[in-house]
Tab-separated table of C-alpha atoms in Angstrom:
chain	number	residue	atom	x	y	z
A	23	MET	CA	5.205	-21.316	-0.108
A	24	SER	CA	4.246	-19.547	-3.362
A	25	LEU	CA	6.987	-16.930	-3.118
A	26	TYR	CA	10.259	-16.737	-1.204
A	27	VAL	CA	12.616	-13.784	-1.620
A	28	ASP	CA	15.869	-13.187	0.259
A	29	ILE	CA	18.129	-10.928	-1.810
A	30	LYS	CA	20.712	-8.140	-1.624
A	31	LYS	CA	21.687	-5.674	-4.323
A	32	SER	CA	24.110	-2.757	-4.087
A	33	PHE	CA	23.734	0.416	-6.122
A	34	SER	CA	25.951	3.508	-6.116
A	35	ASP	CA	23.731	5.320	-3.607
A	36	PHE	CA	21.334	2.620	-2.468
A	37	GLU	CA	21.401	-0.780	-0.757
A	38	LEU	CA	18.545	-3.221	-1.407
A	39	SER	CA	18.101	-5.950	1.215
A	40	VAL	CA	14.736	-7.685	0.984
A	41	LYS	CA	13.364	-10.745	2.753
A	42	LEU	CA	9.749	-11.616	1.970
A	43	GLU	CA	7.581	-14.727	2.007
A	44	ALA	CA	4.037	-15.033	0.657
A	45	GLU	CA	1.392	-17.686	0.114
A	46	ASP	CA	-1.521	-17.578	-2.359
A	47	GLU	CA	-2.490	-14.039	-1.362
A	48	ILE	CA	-2.320	-10.409	-2.432
A	49	VAL	CA	0.559	-8.559	-0.796
A	50	ALA	CA	0.837	-4.777	-1.081
A	51	LEU	CA	4.308	-3.244	-0.984
A	52	LEU	CA	4.032	0.203	0.575
A	53	GLY	CA	6.824	2.708	0.990
A	54	ALA	CA	8.086	6.148	0.067
A	55	SER	CA	9.341	6.871	-3.454
A	56	GLY	CA	12.807	5.457	-4.009
A	57	CYS	CA	12.645	2.893	-1.191
A	58	GLY	CA	13.118	-0.070	-3.554
A	59	LYS	CA	9.619	-1.343	-4.326
A	60	SER	CA	9.887	-1.388	-8.127
A	61	ILE	CA	13.475	-2.707	-8.075
A	62	THR	CA	12.297	-5.603	-5.884
A	63	LEU	CA	9.682	-6.557	-8.493
A	64	LYS	CA	12.283	-6.353	-11.263
A	65	CYS	CA	14.611	-8.664	-9.322
A	66	ILE	CA	11.820	-11.217	-8.918
A	67	ALA	CA	10.955	-10.960	-12.619
A	68	GLY	CA	14.581	-11.469	-13.682
A	69	ILE	CA	15.005	-8.001	-15.214
A	70	VAL	CA	17.523	-6.962	-12.545
A	71	LYS	CA	20.018	-9.472	-11.142
A	72	PRO	CA	20.611	-9.364	-7.355
A	73	ASP	CA	24.172	-9.606	-6.046
A	74	PHE	CA	23.345	-12.276	-3.477
A	75	GLY	CA	20.418	-14.357	-2.318
A	76	LYS	CA	17.643	-16.631	-3.443
A	77	ILE	CA	14.238	-16.342	-5.151
A	78	VAL	CA	11.770	-19.239	-5.266
A	79	ILE	CA	8.433	-19.115	-7.137
A	80	ASN	CA	6.065	-22.041	-6.577
A	81	ASP	CA	8.933	-24.320	-5.487
A	82	ASP	CA	10.914	-23.359	-8.591
A	83	VAL	CA	14.291	-21.820	-7.726
A	84	VAL	CA	14.650	-19.017	-10.274
A	85	PHE	CA	17.648	-17.323	-8.639
A	86	ASP	CA	20.324	-18.668	-6.293
A	87	SER	CA	23.637	-16.842	-6.134
A	88	GLU	CA	25.407	-19.734	-4.377
A	89	LYS	CA	24.305	-22.300	-6.970
A	90	ARG	CA	24.695	-19.806	-9.831
A	91	ILE	CA	21.073	-20.138	-10.886
A	92	ASN	CA	19.582	-17.145	-12.706
A	93	LYS	CA	16.687	-18.096	-14.936
A	94	PRO	CA	15.731	-15.588	-17.648
A	95	PRO	CA	12.396	-13.707	-17.350
A	96	GLN	CA	10.604	-15.899	-19.897
A	97	GLN	CA	11.278	-19.012	-17.773
A	98	ARG	CA	9.989	-17.501	-14.526
A	99	LYS	CA	6.315	-17.319	-15.593
A	100	VAL	CA	5.842	-13.921	-13.996
A	101	GLY	CA	2.954	-11.686	-15.042
A	102	PHE	CA	4.381	-8.174	-14.666
A	103	SER	CA	2.436	-4.963	-15.289
A	104	PHE	CA	4.821	-1.991	-15.379
A	105	GLN	CA	3.891	1.579	-14.471
A	106	ASN	CA	3.914	2.525	-18.172
A	107	TYR	CA	2.348	-0.849	-19.182
A	108	ALA	CA	5.311	-1.665	-21.542
A	109	LEU	CA	3.099	-2.469	-24.532
A	110	PHE	CA	4.791	-3.111	-27.875
A	111	PRO	CA	4.219	0.125	-29.853
A	112	ILE	CA	4.309	-1.515	-33.302
A	113	MET	CA	1.757	-4.207	-32.357
A	114	THR	CA	-2.016	-3.933	-32.282
A	115	VAL	CA	-3.999	-4.750	-29.153
A	116	TRP	CA	-4.677	-8.242	-30.492
A	117	HIS	CA	-1.011	-8.930	-31.210
A	118	ASN	CA	0.159	-7.427	-27.897
A	119	ILE	CA	-2.038	-9.895	-26.049
A	120	ALA	CA	-1.178	-12.825	-28.321
A	121	SER	CA	2.571	-12.177	-28.062
A	122	VAL	CA	2.885	-13.996	-24.719
A	123	ILE	CA	0.891	-17.111	-25.725
A	124	ASN	CA	2.651	-20.279	-26.832
A	125	MET	CA	-0.035	-22.609	-28.184
A	126	PRO	CA	-1.517	-23.693	-31.541
A	127	LYS	CA	-2.883	-20.837	-33.676
A	128	LYS	CA	-6.557	-21.812	-33.342
A	129	ASP	CA	-6.370	-22.152	-29.546
A	130	LYS	CA	-4.483	-18.869	-29.340
A	131	GLU	CA	-7.171	-17.064	-31.363
A	132	ILE	CA	-9.929	-18.414	-29.130
A	133	LEU	CA	-8.121	-17.428	-25.906
A	134	VAL	CA	-7.308	-13.906	-27.116
A	135	ALA	CA	-10.880	-13.355	-28.322
A	136	GLU	CA	-12.314	-14.505	-24.972
A	137	THR	CA	-9.948	-12.247	-23.023
A	138	ILE	CA	-10.658	-9.222	-25.243
A	139	ARG	CA	-14.387	-9.685	-24.647
A	140	ALA	CA	-13.907	-10.121	-20.883
A	141	LEU	CA	-12.007	-6.830	-20.621
A	142	HIS	CA	-14.267	-4.923	-23.050
A	143	LEU	CA	-11.551	-4.321	-25.617
A	144	GLU	CA	-13.487	-5.385	-28.751
A	145	GLU	CA	-13.441	-1.922	-30.330
A	146	THR	CA	-9.695	-1.550	-29.811
A	147	ARG	CA	-8.443	-4.933	-31.025
A	148	ASN	CA	-6.906	-3.461	-34.212
A	149	LEU	CA	-5.585	-0.243	-32.652
A	150	TYR	CA	-2.001	0.491	-31.599
A	151	PRO	CA	-0.971	1.551	-28.059
A	152	SER	CA	-0.532	5.195	-29.136
A	153	GLN	CA	-4.204	5.241	-30.143
A	154	LEU	CA	-5.424	4.031	-26.732
A	155	SER	CA	-6.366	5.914	-23.595
A	156	GLY	CA	-4.537	5.218	-20.341
A	157	GLY	CA	-7.405	3.052	-19.150
A	158	GLN	CA	-7.420	1.009	-22.362
A	159	GLN	CA	-3.656	0.487	-22.157
A	160	GLN	CA	-4.064	-0.702	-18.576
A	161	ARG	CA	-6.662	-3.242	-19.664
A	162	VAL	CA	-4.449	-4.524	-22.479
A	163	ALA	CA	-1.574	-4.971	-20.004
A	164	LEU	CA	-3.907	-6.846	-17.659
A	165	ALA	CA	-5.182	-9.019	-20.536
A	166	ARG	CA	-1.604	-9.923	-21.464
A	167	ILE	CA	-0.969	-11.033	-17.878
A	168	ILE	CA	-4.149	-13.134	-17.752
A	169	VAL	CA	-3.447	-15.084	-20.956
A	170	SER	CA	0.169	-15.792	-19.980
A	171	LYS	CA	-1.025	-18.082	-17.137
A	172	PRO	CA	1.583	-16.762	-14.695
A	173	LYS	CA	2.801	-18.371	-11.467
A	174	ILE	CA	2.926	-14.947	-9.843
A	175	VAL	CA	1.332	-11.595	-10.708
A	176	MET	CA	3.164	-8.315	-10.036
A	177	LEU	CA	1.472	-4.943	-10.477
A	178	ASP	CA	3.570	-1.769	-10.288
A	179	GLU	CA	1.263	1.210	-9.691
A	180	PRO	CA	-1.376	-0.308	-12.024
A	181	PHE	CA	-3.791	2.639	-11.833
A	182	SER	CA	-1.373	5.579	-11.828
A	183	ALA	CA	-2.342	6.741	-15.346
A	184	LEU	CA	-6.096	6.643	-14.751
A	185	ASP	CA	-8.524	9.331	-13.641
A	186	THR	CA	-10.490	8.891	-10.400
A	187	HIS	CA	-13.643	7.438	-11.993
A	188	LEU	CA	-11.771	4.959	-14.180
A	189	ARG	CA	-9.490	3.965	-11.296
A	190	ALA	CA	-12.495	2.797	-9.267
A	191	SER	CA	-13.905	0.848	-12.206
A	192	MET	CA	-10.603	-0.831	-13.097
A	193	GLU	CA	-9.869	-1.600	-9.462
A	194	ARG	CA	-13.110	-3.581	-9.211
A	195	GLU	CA	-12.324	-5.337	-12.481
A	196	LEU	CA	-8.813	-6.222	-11.345
A	197	MET	CA	-10.081	-7.610	-8.044
A	198	SER	CA	-12.600	-9.823	-9.832
A	199	HIS	CA	-9.822	-11.331	-11.972
A	200	LEU	CA	-7.466	-11.817	-9.034
A	201	GLU	CA	-10.119	-13.694	-7.033
A	202	GLY	CA	-9.643	-16.761	-9.193
A	203	PHE	CA	-5.848	-16.581	-9.352
A	204	GLN	CA	-4.054	-19.372	-7.495
A	205	GLY	CA	-0.740	-17.779	-6.595
A	206	THR	CA	0.912	-14.725	-5.115
A	207	THR	CA	0.068	-11.211	-6.289
A	208	LEU	CA	2.432	-8.360	-5.411
A	209	LEU	CA	0.983	-4.863	-5.662
A	210	VAL	CA	3.101	-1.711	-5.525
A	211	SER	CA	1.004	1.317	-4.657
A	212	HIS	CA	1.398	4.792	-3.184
A	213	ASP	CA	-2.325	4.868	-2.376
A	214	ARG	CA	-2.811	3.344	1.087
A	215	ASP	CA	-6.623	3.161	0.668
A	216	GLU	CA	-6.269	1.365	-2.658
A	217	ALA	CA	-3.741	-1.047	-1.155
A	218	TYR	CA	-6.028	-1.702	1.822
A	219	ARG	CA	-9.013	-2.493	-0.417
A	220	ILE	CA	-7.123	-4.842	-2.727
A	221	SER	CA	-4.588	-6.629	-0.524
A	222	ASP	CA	-4.701	-9.351	2.125
A	223	LYS	CA	-1.282	-8.561	3.580
A	224	MET	CA	1.016	-5.541	3.618
A	225	ALA	CA	4.782	-5.236	3.597
A	226	ILE	CA	6.246	-1.864	4.562
A	227	MET	CA	9.478	-0.970	2.762
A	228	ASP	CA	11.854	1.637	4.153
A	229	GLN	CA	15.261	2.549	2.725
A	230	GLY	CA	15.688	-0.622	0.728
A	231	SER	CA	14.429	-3.227	3.174
A	232	VAL	CA	11.150	-4.761	4.266
A	233	GLY	CA	10.625	-3.834	7.910
A	234	ILE	CA	7.059	-4.735	8.851
A	235	VAL	CA	4.913	-7.509	7.330
A	236	GLY	CA	1.433	-8.498	8.462
A	237	SER	CA	-2.263	-8.492	7.696
A	238	LYS	CA	-3.580	-5.099	6.647
A	239	GLU	CA	-5.672	-4.934	9.826
A	240	GLU	CA	-2.606	-5.574	12.012
A	241	ILE	CA	-0.457	-3.037	10.158
A	242	PHE	CA	-3.017	-0.250	10.494
A	243	ALA	CA	-3.838	-1.008	14.128
A	244	ASP	CA	-0.218	-1.365	15.252
A	245	PRO	CA	2.306	-0.178	12.621
A	246	LYS	CA	5.173	-0.433	15.167
A	247	THR	CA	7.553	2.023	13.430
A	248	VAL	CA	7.413	5.674	12.423
A	249	ALA	CA	7.942	4.740	8.758
A	250	ALA	CA	5.040	2.271	8.799
A	251	ALA	CA	2.756	4.695	10.637
A	252	SER	CA	3.534	7.487	8.169
A	253	ILE	CA	3.039	5.394	5.043
A	254	THR	CA	-0.307	4.094	6.364
A	255	GLY	CA	-1.534	7.647	6.798
A	256	CYS	CA	-1.010	8.491	10.472
A	257	LYS	CA	-0.960	12.313	10.439
A	258	ASN	CA	-0.049	12.800	14.106
A	259	ILE	CA	3.343	11.551	15.324
A	260	SER	CA	5.224	13.025	18.291
A	261	LYS	CA	8.519	12.276	19.983
A	262	ALA	CA	7.756	10.475	23.226
A	263	GLU	CA	9.166	10.005	26.691
A	264	LYS	CA	8.060	6.996	28.724
A	265	LEU	CA	6.808	7.987	32.188
A	266	GLY	CA	5.451	4.645	33.375
A	267	ASP	CA	3.680	1.462	32.340
A	268	GLU	CA	0.601	3.419	31.207
A	269	ARG	CA	1.901	6.984	30.717
A	270	ILE	CA	3.838	8.726	27.949
A	271	ARG	CA	4.842	12.344	27.500
A	272	ALA	CA	4.133	13.482	23.912
A	273	LEU	CA	6.947	16.024	23.665
A	274	ASP	CA	5.887	17.727	20.413
A	275	TRP	CA	2.286	18.215	21.558
A	276	GLY	CA	3.087	19.199	25.141
A	277	ILE	CA	0.661	16.710	26.710
A	278	GLU	CA	0.696	13.577	28.803
A	279	VAL	CA	-0.918	10.516	27.253
A	280	HIS	CA	-2.439	7.636	29.189
A	281	LEU	CA	-2.564	4.204	27.588
A	282	GLU	CA	-4.304	0.983	28.564
A	283	LYS	CA	-0.860	-0.618	28.734
A	284	LEU	CA	2.456	-0.194	26.984
A	285	HIS	CA	3.076	-3.133	24.649
A	286	THR	CA	6.814	-2.515	24.488
A	287	LEU	CA	9.606	-1.757	26.947
A	288	LYS	CA	10.811	1.011	24.657
A	289	VAL	CA	8.891	3.775	22.888
A	290	ASP	CA	10.461	6.517	20.750
A	291	PHE	CA	7.318	8.118	19.333
A	292	VAL	CA	3.575	8.124	19.906
A	293	GLY	CA	0.932	8.451	17.193
A	294	ILE	CA	-2.792	8.968	16.791
A	295	ARG	CA	-4.779	8.813	13.564
A	296	ALA	CA	-6.702	11.972	12.650
A	297	ASN	CA	-10.074	10.201	12.543
A	298	HIS	CA	-9.580	8.870	16.090
A	299	ILE	CA	-9.633	12.350	17.647
A	300	GLU	CA	-13.110	13.268	18.856
A	301	ILE	CA	-14.003	16.945	19.220
A	302	LEU	CA	-16.878	17.151	21.702
A	303	ALA	CA	-19.676	19.308	20.295
A	304	GLU	CA	-21.557	19.140	23.598
A	305	LYS	CA	-20.745	18.451	27.212
A	306	LYS	CA	-20.277	14.747	27.938
A	307	ASP	CA	-19.754	12.944	31.202
A	308	PHE	CA	-16.296	11.568	31.882
A	309	GLU	CA	-15.850	7.990	30.674
A	310	GLU	CA	-13.107	5.539	31.544
A	311	GLY	CA	-10.782	4.576	28.726
A	312	TYR	CA	-10.358	8.073	27.270
A	313	ASN	CA	-7.770	10.857	27.372
A	314	TYR	CA	-9.494	14.252	27.777
A	315	TYR	CA	-7.888	17.571	26.781
A	316	GLN	CA	-8.608	21.253	26.222
A	317	ALA	CA	-7.332	22.579	22.890
A	318	ILE	CA	-7.342	25.710	20.750
A	319	VAL	CA	-8.469	25.468	17.112
A	320	VAL	CA	-5.638	26.910	15.005
A	321	LYS	CA	-7.085	26.344	11.539
A	322	VAL	CA	-10.032	24.664	9.816
A	323	VAL	CA	-9.743	23.336	6.241
A	324	GLU	CA	-12.862	22.374	4.290
A	325	GLU	CA	-12.893	19.195	2.219
A	326	PRO	CA	-15.861	17.808	0.228
A	327	PHE	CA	-17.074	15.392	2.919
A	328	LYS	CA	-15.177	16.358	6.079
A	329	ARG	CA	-13.327	19.115	7.884
A	330	ILE	CA	-9.624	19.037	8.769
A	331	VAL	CA	-9.061	20.753	12.124
A	332	TYR	CA	-5.631	21.731	13.442
A	333	LEU	CA	-5.454	21.828	17.247
A	334	ARG	CA	-2.880	23.353	19.587
A	335	MET	CA	-2.745	21.245	22.744
A	336	ALA	CA	-0.419	23.477	24.805
A	337	PRO	CA	0.860	27.075	24.451
A	338	ASP	CA	4.451	25.915	23.909
A	339	ALA	CA	3.623	22.872	21.733
A	340	GLU	CA	5.945	22.467	18.728
A	341	LYS	CA	3.330	20.656	16.623
A	342	THR	CA	-0.437	20.823	16.245
A	343	LEU	CA	-2.726	17.802	16.221
A	344	THR	CA	-4.683	17.122	13.026
A	345	ALA	CA	-8.257	15.897	13.430
A	346	GLU	CA	-10.759	14.802	10.793
A	347	VAL	CA	-14.353	15.629	11.744
A	348	ASP	CA	-17.815	15.497	10.234
A	349	LYS	CA	-19.009	18.486	8.173
A	350	THR	CA	-21.951	18.934	10.530
A	351	LEU	CA	-19.627	20.004	13.373
A	352	GLN	CA	-19.616	23.804	13.552
A	353	ILE	CA	-16.112	24.931	14.441
A	354	SER	CA	-13.838	27.888	13.701
A	355	ALA	CA	-10.256	29.098	14.249
A	356	GLY	CA	-9.571	30.556	17.676
A	357	GLN	CA	-12.257	28.475	19.365
A	358	GLU	CA	-11.453	26.575	22.561
A	359	VAL	CA	-12.704	22.999	22.402
A	360	LYS	CA	-12.670	19.843	24.451
A	361	ILE	CA	-11.401	16.665	22.793
A	362	ARG	CA	-11.070	13.060	23.783
A	363	ILE	CA	-9.068	10.134	22.445
A	364	LEU	CA	-9.527	6.475	23.292
A	365	LYS	CA	-6.490	5.206	25.190
A	366	ARG	CA	-6.391	2.038	23.094
A	367	ARG	CA	-6.157	4.125	19.898
A	368	MET	CA	-2.805	5.624	20.878
A	369	ILE	CA	0.010	4.025	18.878
A	370	CYS	CA	3.458	3.380	20.421
A	371	LEU	CA	6.209	3.581	17.817
A	372	LEU	CA	9.897	2.863	17.434
A	373	GLN	CA	12.209	4.945	15.252
């Protein structure tokens, strides 16, 4: 086990209780702002001390409240990239990178030079952090992690300061460097698409604790809870009433939903992702495995490559359904349409 975390930490208005295990893989921590993602990373790094629990990195116990073990950050061999990159303002790029290396001067110079070339920082080597762009600062922070030879890499919103174009470029660069890393990488991100592209596994944090952990495919297909469904981008969630083994009443939408089979004895909510709602542009024969409905288009919002369509499923429905459709579909507010949803795409959720 590359990483084992089982800790508790009390704050004045917040209770952190995290249990997480990871192998040599990239794990994305997803959750709403203030749920404890960054604090968890700081506890692992040794910047914040938990009240109780245990942290093990590559079989090295770095924190154990019972045995009174609390190794300082420099002994934990953690490569930590903060949201603001935490570069030393009075050091040049070269010295920022070299500051974490403990080896003979000649070897240090060779390693720093190689890393600067690999991350295309040659022209900035003698500049100070205040003279760098956000993208350049991000690369310096990444270079400092690489040369430190960490046991674990932790990235807290690594691309938050970058524009869209540079984010894509740096994301590819980061992934290429992480491919050869033998250890656990923890990624904190508010961007579910970014997290999906980079990570192998996801851990959903909600109100200070890790609730759902699994492969990214499993989490998106069956998030299990309302919090996990919301954070993974499910735009349609309704309170639900179970009617039978294959039937649910979606109370907020005013419709009955048929499923292939309920996977749980209890269901509090039902969800459907916006891209799984099909608005039928032409008449189609009935097919098994689908829910069919009539709906009224309430509003259509144009986006660069798709349309967002808001649908009222029943006259007394409290919420509309949000669908994402292709730009080629001609549709307008007030129009009555027929939609269908695959039964197996419906998501049963607990509170």
